[in-house]
PDB file of C-alpha atoms and ligand atoms in Angstrom:
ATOM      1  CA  UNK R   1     -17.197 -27.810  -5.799  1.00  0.00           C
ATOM      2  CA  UNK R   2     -20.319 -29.179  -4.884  1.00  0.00           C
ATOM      3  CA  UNK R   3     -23.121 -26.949  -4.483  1.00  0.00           C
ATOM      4  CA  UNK R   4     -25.345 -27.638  -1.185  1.00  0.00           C
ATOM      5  CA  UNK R   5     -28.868 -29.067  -2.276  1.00  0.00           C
ATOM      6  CA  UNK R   6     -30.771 -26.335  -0.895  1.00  0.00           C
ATOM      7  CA  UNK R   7     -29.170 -23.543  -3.173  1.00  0.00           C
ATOM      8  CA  UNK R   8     -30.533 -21.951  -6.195  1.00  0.00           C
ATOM      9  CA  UNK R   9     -28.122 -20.157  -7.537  1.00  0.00           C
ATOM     10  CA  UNK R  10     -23.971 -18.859  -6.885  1.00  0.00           C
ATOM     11  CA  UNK R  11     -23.920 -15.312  -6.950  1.00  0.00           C
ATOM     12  CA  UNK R  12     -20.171 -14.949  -5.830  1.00  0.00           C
ATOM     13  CA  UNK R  13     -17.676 -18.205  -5.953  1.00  0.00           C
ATOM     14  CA  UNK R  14     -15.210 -18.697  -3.465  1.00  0.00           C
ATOM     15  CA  UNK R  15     -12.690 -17.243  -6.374  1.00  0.00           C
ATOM     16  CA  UNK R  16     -14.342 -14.493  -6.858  1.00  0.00           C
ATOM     17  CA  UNK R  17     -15.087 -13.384  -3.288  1.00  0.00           C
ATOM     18  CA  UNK R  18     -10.815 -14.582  -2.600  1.00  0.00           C
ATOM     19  CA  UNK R  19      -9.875 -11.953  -5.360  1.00  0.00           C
ATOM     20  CA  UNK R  20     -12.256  -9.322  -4.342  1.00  0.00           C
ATOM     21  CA  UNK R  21     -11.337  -9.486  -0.543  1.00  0.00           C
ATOM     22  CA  UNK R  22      -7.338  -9.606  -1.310  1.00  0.00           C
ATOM     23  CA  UNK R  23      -8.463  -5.952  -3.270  1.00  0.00           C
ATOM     24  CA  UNK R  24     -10.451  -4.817  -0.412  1.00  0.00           C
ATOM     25  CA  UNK R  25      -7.286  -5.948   1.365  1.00  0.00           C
ATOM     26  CA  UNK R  26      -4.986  -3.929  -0.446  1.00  0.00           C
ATOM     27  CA  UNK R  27      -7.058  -0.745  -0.501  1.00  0.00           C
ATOM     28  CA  UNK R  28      -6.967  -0.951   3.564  1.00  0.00           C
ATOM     29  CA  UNK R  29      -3.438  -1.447   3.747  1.00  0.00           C
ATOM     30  CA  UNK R  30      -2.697   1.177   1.515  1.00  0.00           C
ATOM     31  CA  UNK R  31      -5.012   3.473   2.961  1.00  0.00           C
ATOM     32  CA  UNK R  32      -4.404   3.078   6.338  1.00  0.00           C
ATOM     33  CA  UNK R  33      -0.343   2.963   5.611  1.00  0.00           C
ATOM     34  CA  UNK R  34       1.443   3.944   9.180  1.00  0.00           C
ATOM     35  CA  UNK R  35      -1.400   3.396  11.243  1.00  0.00           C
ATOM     36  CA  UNK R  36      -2.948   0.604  13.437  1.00  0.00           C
ATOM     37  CA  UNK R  37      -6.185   0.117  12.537  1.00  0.00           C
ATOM     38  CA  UNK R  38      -8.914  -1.928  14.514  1.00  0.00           C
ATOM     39  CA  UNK R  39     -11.337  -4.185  12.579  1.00  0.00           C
ATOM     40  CA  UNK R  40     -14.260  -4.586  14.527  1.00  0.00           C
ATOM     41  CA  UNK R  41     -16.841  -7.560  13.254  1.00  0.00           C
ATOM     42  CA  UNK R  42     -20.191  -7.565  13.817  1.00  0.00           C
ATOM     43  CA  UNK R  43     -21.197 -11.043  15.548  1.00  0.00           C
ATOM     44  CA  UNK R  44     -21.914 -13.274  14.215  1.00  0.00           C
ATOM     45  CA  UNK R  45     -21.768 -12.577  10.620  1.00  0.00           C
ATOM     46  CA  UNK R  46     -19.243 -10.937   9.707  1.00  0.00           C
ATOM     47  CA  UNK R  47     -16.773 -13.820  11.215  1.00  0.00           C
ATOM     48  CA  UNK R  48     -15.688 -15.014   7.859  1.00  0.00           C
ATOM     49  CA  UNK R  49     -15.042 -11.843   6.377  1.00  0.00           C
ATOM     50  CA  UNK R  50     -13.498 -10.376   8.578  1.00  0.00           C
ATOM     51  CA  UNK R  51     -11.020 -13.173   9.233  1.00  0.00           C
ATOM     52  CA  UNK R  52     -10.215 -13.297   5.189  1.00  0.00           C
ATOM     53  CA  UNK R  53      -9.830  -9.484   5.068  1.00  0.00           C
ATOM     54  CA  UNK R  54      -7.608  -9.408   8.207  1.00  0.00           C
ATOM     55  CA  UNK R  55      -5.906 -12.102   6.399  1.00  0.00           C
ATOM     56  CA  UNK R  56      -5.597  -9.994   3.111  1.00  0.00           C
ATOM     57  CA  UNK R  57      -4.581  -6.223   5.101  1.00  0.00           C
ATOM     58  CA  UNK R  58      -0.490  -6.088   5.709  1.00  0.00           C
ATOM     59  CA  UNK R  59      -0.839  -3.907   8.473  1.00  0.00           C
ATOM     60  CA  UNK R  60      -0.364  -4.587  12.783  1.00  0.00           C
ATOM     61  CA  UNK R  61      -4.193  -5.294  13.265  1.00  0.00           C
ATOM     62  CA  UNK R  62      -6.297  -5.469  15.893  1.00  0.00           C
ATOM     63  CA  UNK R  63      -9.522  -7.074  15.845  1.00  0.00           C
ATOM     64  CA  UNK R  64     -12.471  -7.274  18.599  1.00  0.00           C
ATOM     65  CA  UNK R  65     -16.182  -7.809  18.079  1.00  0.00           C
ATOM     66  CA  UNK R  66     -19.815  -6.901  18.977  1.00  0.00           C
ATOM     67  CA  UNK R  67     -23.103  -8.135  19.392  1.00  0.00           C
ATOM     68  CA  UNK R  68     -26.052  -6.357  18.312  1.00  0.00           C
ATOM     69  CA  UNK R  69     -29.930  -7.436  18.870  1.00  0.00           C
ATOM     70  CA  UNK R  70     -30.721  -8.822  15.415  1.00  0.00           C
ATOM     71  CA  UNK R  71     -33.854  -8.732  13.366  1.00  0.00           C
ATOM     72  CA  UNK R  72     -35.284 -12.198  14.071  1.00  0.00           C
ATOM     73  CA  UNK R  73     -36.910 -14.669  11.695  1.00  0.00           C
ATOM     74  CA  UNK R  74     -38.749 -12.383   9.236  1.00  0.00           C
ATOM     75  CA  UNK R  75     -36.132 -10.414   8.209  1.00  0.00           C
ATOM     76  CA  UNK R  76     -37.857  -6.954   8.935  1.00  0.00           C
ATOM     77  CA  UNK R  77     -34.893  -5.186  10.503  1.00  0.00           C
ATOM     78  CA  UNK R  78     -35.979  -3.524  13.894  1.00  0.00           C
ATOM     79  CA  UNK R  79     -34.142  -1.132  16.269  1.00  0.00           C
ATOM     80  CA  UNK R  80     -30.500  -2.015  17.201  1.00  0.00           C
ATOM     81  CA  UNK R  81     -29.500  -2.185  20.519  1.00  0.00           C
ATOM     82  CA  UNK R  82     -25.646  -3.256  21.533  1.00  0.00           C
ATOM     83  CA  UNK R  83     -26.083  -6.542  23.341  1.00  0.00           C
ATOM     84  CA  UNK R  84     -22.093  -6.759  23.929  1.00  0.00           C
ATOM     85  CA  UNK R  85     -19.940  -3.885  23.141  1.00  0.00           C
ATOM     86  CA  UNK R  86     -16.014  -3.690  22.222  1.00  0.00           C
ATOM     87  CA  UNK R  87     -13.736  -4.806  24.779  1.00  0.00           C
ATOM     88  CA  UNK R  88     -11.012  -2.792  23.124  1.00  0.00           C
ATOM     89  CA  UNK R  89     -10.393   0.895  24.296  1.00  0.00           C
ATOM     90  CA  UNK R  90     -11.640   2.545  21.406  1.00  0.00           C
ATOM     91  CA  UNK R  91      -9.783   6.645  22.136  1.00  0.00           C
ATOM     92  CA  UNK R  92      -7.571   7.447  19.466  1.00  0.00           C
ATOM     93  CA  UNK R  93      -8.215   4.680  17.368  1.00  0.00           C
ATOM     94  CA  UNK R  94      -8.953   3.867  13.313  1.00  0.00           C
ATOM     95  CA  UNK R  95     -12.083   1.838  13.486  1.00  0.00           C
ATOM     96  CA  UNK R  96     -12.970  -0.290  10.624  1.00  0.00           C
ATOM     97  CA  UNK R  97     -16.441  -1.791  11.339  1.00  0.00           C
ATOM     98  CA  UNK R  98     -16.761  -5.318   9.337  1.00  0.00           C
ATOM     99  CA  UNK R  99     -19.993  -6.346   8.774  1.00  0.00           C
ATOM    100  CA  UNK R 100     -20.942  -9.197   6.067  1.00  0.00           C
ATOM    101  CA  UNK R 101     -24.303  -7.156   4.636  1.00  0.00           C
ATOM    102  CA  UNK R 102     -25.303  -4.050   4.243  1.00  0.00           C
ATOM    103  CA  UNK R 103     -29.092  -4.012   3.954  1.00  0.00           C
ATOM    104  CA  UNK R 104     -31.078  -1.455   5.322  1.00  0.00           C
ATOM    105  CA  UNK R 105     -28.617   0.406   6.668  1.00  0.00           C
ATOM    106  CA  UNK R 106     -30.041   0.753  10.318  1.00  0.00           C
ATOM    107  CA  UNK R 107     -27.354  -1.577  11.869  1.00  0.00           C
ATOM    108  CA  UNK R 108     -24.100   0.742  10.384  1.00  0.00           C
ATOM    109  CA  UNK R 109     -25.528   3.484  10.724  1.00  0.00           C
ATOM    110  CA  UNK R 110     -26.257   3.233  14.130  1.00  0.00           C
ATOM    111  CA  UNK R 111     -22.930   1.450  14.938  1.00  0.00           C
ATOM    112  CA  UNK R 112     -20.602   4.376  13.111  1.00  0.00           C
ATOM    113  CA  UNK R 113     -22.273   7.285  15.043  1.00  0.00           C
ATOM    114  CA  UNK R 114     -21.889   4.843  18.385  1.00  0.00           C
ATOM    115  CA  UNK R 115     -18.305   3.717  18.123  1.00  0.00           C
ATOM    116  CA  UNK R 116     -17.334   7.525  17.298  1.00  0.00           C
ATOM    117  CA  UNK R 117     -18.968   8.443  20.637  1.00  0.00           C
ATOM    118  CA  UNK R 118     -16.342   6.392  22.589  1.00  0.00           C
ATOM    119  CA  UNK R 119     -13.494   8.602  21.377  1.00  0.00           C
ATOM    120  CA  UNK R 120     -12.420   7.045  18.170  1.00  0.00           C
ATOM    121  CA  UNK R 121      -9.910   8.769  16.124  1.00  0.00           C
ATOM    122  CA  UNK R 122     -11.663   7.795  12.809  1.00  0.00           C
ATOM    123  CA  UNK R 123     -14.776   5.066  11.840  1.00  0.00           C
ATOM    124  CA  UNK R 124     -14.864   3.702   8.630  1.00  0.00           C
ATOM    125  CA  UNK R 125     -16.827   0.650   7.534  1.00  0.00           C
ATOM    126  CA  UNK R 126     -16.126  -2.659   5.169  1.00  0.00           C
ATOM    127  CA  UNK R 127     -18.889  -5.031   4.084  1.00  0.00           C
ATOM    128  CA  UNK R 128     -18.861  -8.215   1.648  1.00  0.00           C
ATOM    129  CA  UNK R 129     -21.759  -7.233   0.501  1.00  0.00           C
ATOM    130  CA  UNK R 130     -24.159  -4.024  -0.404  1.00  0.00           C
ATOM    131  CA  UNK R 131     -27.763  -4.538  -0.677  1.00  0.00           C
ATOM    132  CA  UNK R 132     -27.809  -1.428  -2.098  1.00  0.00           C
ATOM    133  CA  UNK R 133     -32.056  -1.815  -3.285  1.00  0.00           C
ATOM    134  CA  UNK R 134     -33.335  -2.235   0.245  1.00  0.00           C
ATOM    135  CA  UNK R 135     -31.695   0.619   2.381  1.00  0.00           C
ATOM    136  CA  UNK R 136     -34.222   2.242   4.602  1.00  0.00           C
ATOM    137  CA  UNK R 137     -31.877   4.663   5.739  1.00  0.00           C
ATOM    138  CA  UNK R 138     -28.856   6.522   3.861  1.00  0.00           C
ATOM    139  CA  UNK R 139     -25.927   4.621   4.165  1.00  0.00           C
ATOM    140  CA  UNK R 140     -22.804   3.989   1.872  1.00  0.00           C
ATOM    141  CA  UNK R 141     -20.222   1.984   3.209  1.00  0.00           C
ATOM    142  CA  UNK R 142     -16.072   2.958   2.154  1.00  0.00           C
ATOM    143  CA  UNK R 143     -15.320  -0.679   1.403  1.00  0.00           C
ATOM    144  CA  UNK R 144     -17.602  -2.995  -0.481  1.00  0.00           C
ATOM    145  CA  UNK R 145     -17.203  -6.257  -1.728  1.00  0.00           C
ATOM    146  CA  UNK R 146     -20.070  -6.630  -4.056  1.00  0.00           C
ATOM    147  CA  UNK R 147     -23.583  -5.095  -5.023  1.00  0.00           C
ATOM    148  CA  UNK R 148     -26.074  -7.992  -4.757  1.00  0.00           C
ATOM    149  CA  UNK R 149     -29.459  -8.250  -5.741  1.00  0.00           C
ATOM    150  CA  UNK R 150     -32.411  -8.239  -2.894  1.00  0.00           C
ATOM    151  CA  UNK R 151     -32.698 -12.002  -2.505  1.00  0.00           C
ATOM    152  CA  UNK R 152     -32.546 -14.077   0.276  1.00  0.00           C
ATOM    153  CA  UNK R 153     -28.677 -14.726   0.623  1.00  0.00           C
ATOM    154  CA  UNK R 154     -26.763 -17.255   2.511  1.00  0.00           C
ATOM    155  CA  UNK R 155     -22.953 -18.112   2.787  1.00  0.00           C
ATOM    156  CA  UNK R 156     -19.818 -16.400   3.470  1.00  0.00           C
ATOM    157  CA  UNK R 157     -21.452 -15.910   6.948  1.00  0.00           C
ATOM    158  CA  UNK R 158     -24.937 -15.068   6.033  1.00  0.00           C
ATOM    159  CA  UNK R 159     -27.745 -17.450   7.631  1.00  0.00           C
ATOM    160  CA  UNK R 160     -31.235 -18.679   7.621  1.00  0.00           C
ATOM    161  CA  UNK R 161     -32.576 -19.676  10.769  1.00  0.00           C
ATOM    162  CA  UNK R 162     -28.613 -20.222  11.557  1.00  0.00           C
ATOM    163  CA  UNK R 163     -27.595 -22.595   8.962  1.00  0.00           C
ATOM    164  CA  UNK R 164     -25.457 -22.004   5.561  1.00  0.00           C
ATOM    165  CA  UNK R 165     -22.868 -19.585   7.385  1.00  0.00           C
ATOM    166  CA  UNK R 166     -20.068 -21.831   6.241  1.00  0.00           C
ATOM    167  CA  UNK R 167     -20.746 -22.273   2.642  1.00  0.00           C
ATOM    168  CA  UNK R 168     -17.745 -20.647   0.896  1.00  0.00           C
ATOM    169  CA  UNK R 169     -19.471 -19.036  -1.649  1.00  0.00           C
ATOM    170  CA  UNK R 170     -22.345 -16.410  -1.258  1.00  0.00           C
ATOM    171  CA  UNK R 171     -26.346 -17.933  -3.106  1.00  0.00           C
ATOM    172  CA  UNK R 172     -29.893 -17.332  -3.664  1.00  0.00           C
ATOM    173  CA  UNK R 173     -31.739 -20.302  -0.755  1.00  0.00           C
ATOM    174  CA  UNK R 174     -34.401 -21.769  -2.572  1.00  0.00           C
ATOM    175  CA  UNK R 175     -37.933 -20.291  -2.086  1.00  0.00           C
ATOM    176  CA  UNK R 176     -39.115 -23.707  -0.546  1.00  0.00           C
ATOM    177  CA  UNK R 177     -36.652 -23.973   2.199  1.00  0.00           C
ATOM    178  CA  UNK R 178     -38.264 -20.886   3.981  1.00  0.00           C
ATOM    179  CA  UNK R 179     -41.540 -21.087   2.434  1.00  0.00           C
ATOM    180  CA  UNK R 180     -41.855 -24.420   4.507  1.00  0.00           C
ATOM    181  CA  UNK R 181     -41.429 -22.422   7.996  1.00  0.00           C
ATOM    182  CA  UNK R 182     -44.282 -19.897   6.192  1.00  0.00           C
ATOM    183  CA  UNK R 183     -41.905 -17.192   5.955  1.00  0.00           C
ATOM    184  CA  UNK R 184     -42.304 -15.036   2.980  1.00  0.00           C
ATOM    185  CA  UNK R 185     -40.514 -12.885   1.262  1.00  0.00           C
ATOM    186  CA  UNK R 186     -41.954  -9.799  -0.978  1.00  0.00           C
TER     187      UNK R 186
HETATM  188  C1  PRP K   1     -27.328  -8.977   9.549  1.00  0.00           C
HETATM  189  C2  PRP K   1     -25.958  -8.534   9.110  1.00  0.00           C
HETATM  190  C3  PRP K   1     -25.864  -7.150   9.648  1.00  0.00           C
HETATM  191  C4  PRP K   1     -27.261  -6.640   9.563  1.00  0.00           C
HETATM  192  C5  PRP K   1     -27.360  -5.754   8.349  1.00  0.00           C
HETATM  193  O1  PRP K   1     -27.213  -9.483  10.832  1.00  0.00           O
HETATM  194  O2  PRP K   1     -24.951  -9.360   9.606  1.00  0.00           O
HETATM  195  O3  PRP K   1     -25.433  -7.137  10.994  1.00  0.00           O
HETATM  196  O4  PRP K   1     -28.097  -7.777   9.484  1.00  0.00           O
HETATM  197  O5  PRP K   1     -28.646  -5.265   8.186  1.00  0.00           O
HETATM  198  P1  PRP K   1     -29.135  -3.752   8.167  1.00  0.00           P
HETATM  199  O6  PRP K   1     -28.296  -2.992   7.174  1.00  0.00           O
HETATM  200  O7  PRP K   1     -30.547  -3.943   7.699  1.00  0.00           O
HETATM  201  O8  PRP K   1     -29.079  -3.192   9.547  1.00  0.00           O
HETATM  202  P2  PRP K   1     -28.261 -10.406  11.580  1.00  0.00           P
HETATM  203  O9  PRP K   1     -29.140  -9.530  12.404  1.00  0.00           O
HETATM  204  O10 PRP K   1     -28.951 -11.301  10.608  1.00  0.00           O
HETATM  205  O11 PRP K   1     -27.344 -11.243  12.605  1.00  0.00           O
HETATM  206  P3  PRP K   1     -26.189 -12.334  12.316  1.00  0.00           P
HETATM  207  O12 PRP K   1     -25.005 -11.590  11.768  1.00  0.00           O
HETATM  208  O13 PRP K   1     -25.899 -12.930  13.653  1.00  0.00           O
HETATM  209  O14 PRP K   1     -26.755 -13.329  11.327  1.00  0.00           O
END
């Protein structure tokens, strides 16, 4: 596989991340045996995730989306606001919230307490991956793909100024791609 130019390191390979998602996979559909769950993804990340997992869960699915407002360019997470919400009735229903990163927590936390308020049986959340070093707020998620360091990831979903999404594996961007738009990271 060639590895884009602008990459510093492979943290997870597309292997790896395949194996771990079919296990996340069969955790779901063993834990959620006799019920119809709901994956919702949060746009736009959590795309390719949440289309592999869906992919990897034997169980009659649903799946639906939402938009929150997202941190912008610096990557200081703000407030969250719900820009689109689910078109799905949510009353009665086992939520599974799909995100691709856990970071600070603000964005899952917020989302679990919201998507319970609309009536849903039970709220649950999967990620790809934990950024378990920069929470601001307590937050564990049930299903988690990998622990990753605090770096500045792309891949597998994740962007930088909306590039990398589709790289199949999840790396460290090198320091001088964003250092060139005079964004730094501590
Ligand atoms: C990222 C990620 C999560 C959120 C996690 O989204 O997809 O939604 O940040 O961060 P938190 O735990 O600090 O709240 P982003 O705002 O970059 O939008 P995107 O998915 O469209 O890239």
């Amino acid at each position: 596989m060639e590895i884009n130019a602008n990459i510093e390191k492979v943290l997870f390979s597309p292997e790896e991340i395949r194996a771990r998602i079919k296990e996340l996979g069969e955790s779901i559909t063993s834990d959620y045996r006799g019920k119809k769950p709901i994956f919702i993804g949060i746009l736009k990340g959590a795309v390719f995730f949440l289309a592999d997992l869906a992919r990897e869960t034997d169980l009659p699915l649903k799946i639906d989306f939402i938009s929150v407002s997202s941190y912008g360019m610096n990557s200081v997470s703000g407030d969250v606001n719900i820009l689109r919400g689910a078109q799905t009735d949510l009353r009665g229903m086992d939520v599974i919230i799909v995100e691709d990163i856990l970071d600070t927590g603000k964005t899952l936390s917020k989302l679990v307490s919201a998507l319970a308020a609309q009536g849903a049986a039970s709220v649950k959340t999967a990620v790809l991956l934990d950024k378990r070093e920069a929470r601001k707020v307590p937050f564990e998620a049930d299903y988690v793909g990998f622990v990753s360091e605090n770096a500045f990831l792309v891949g597998m979903g994740l962007d930088y100024a909306e590039e990398f999404r589709s790289l199949p594996y999840v790396g460290i961007l090198k320091r001088e791609y964003y250092e060139k738009d005079g964004i730094v990271i501590k």
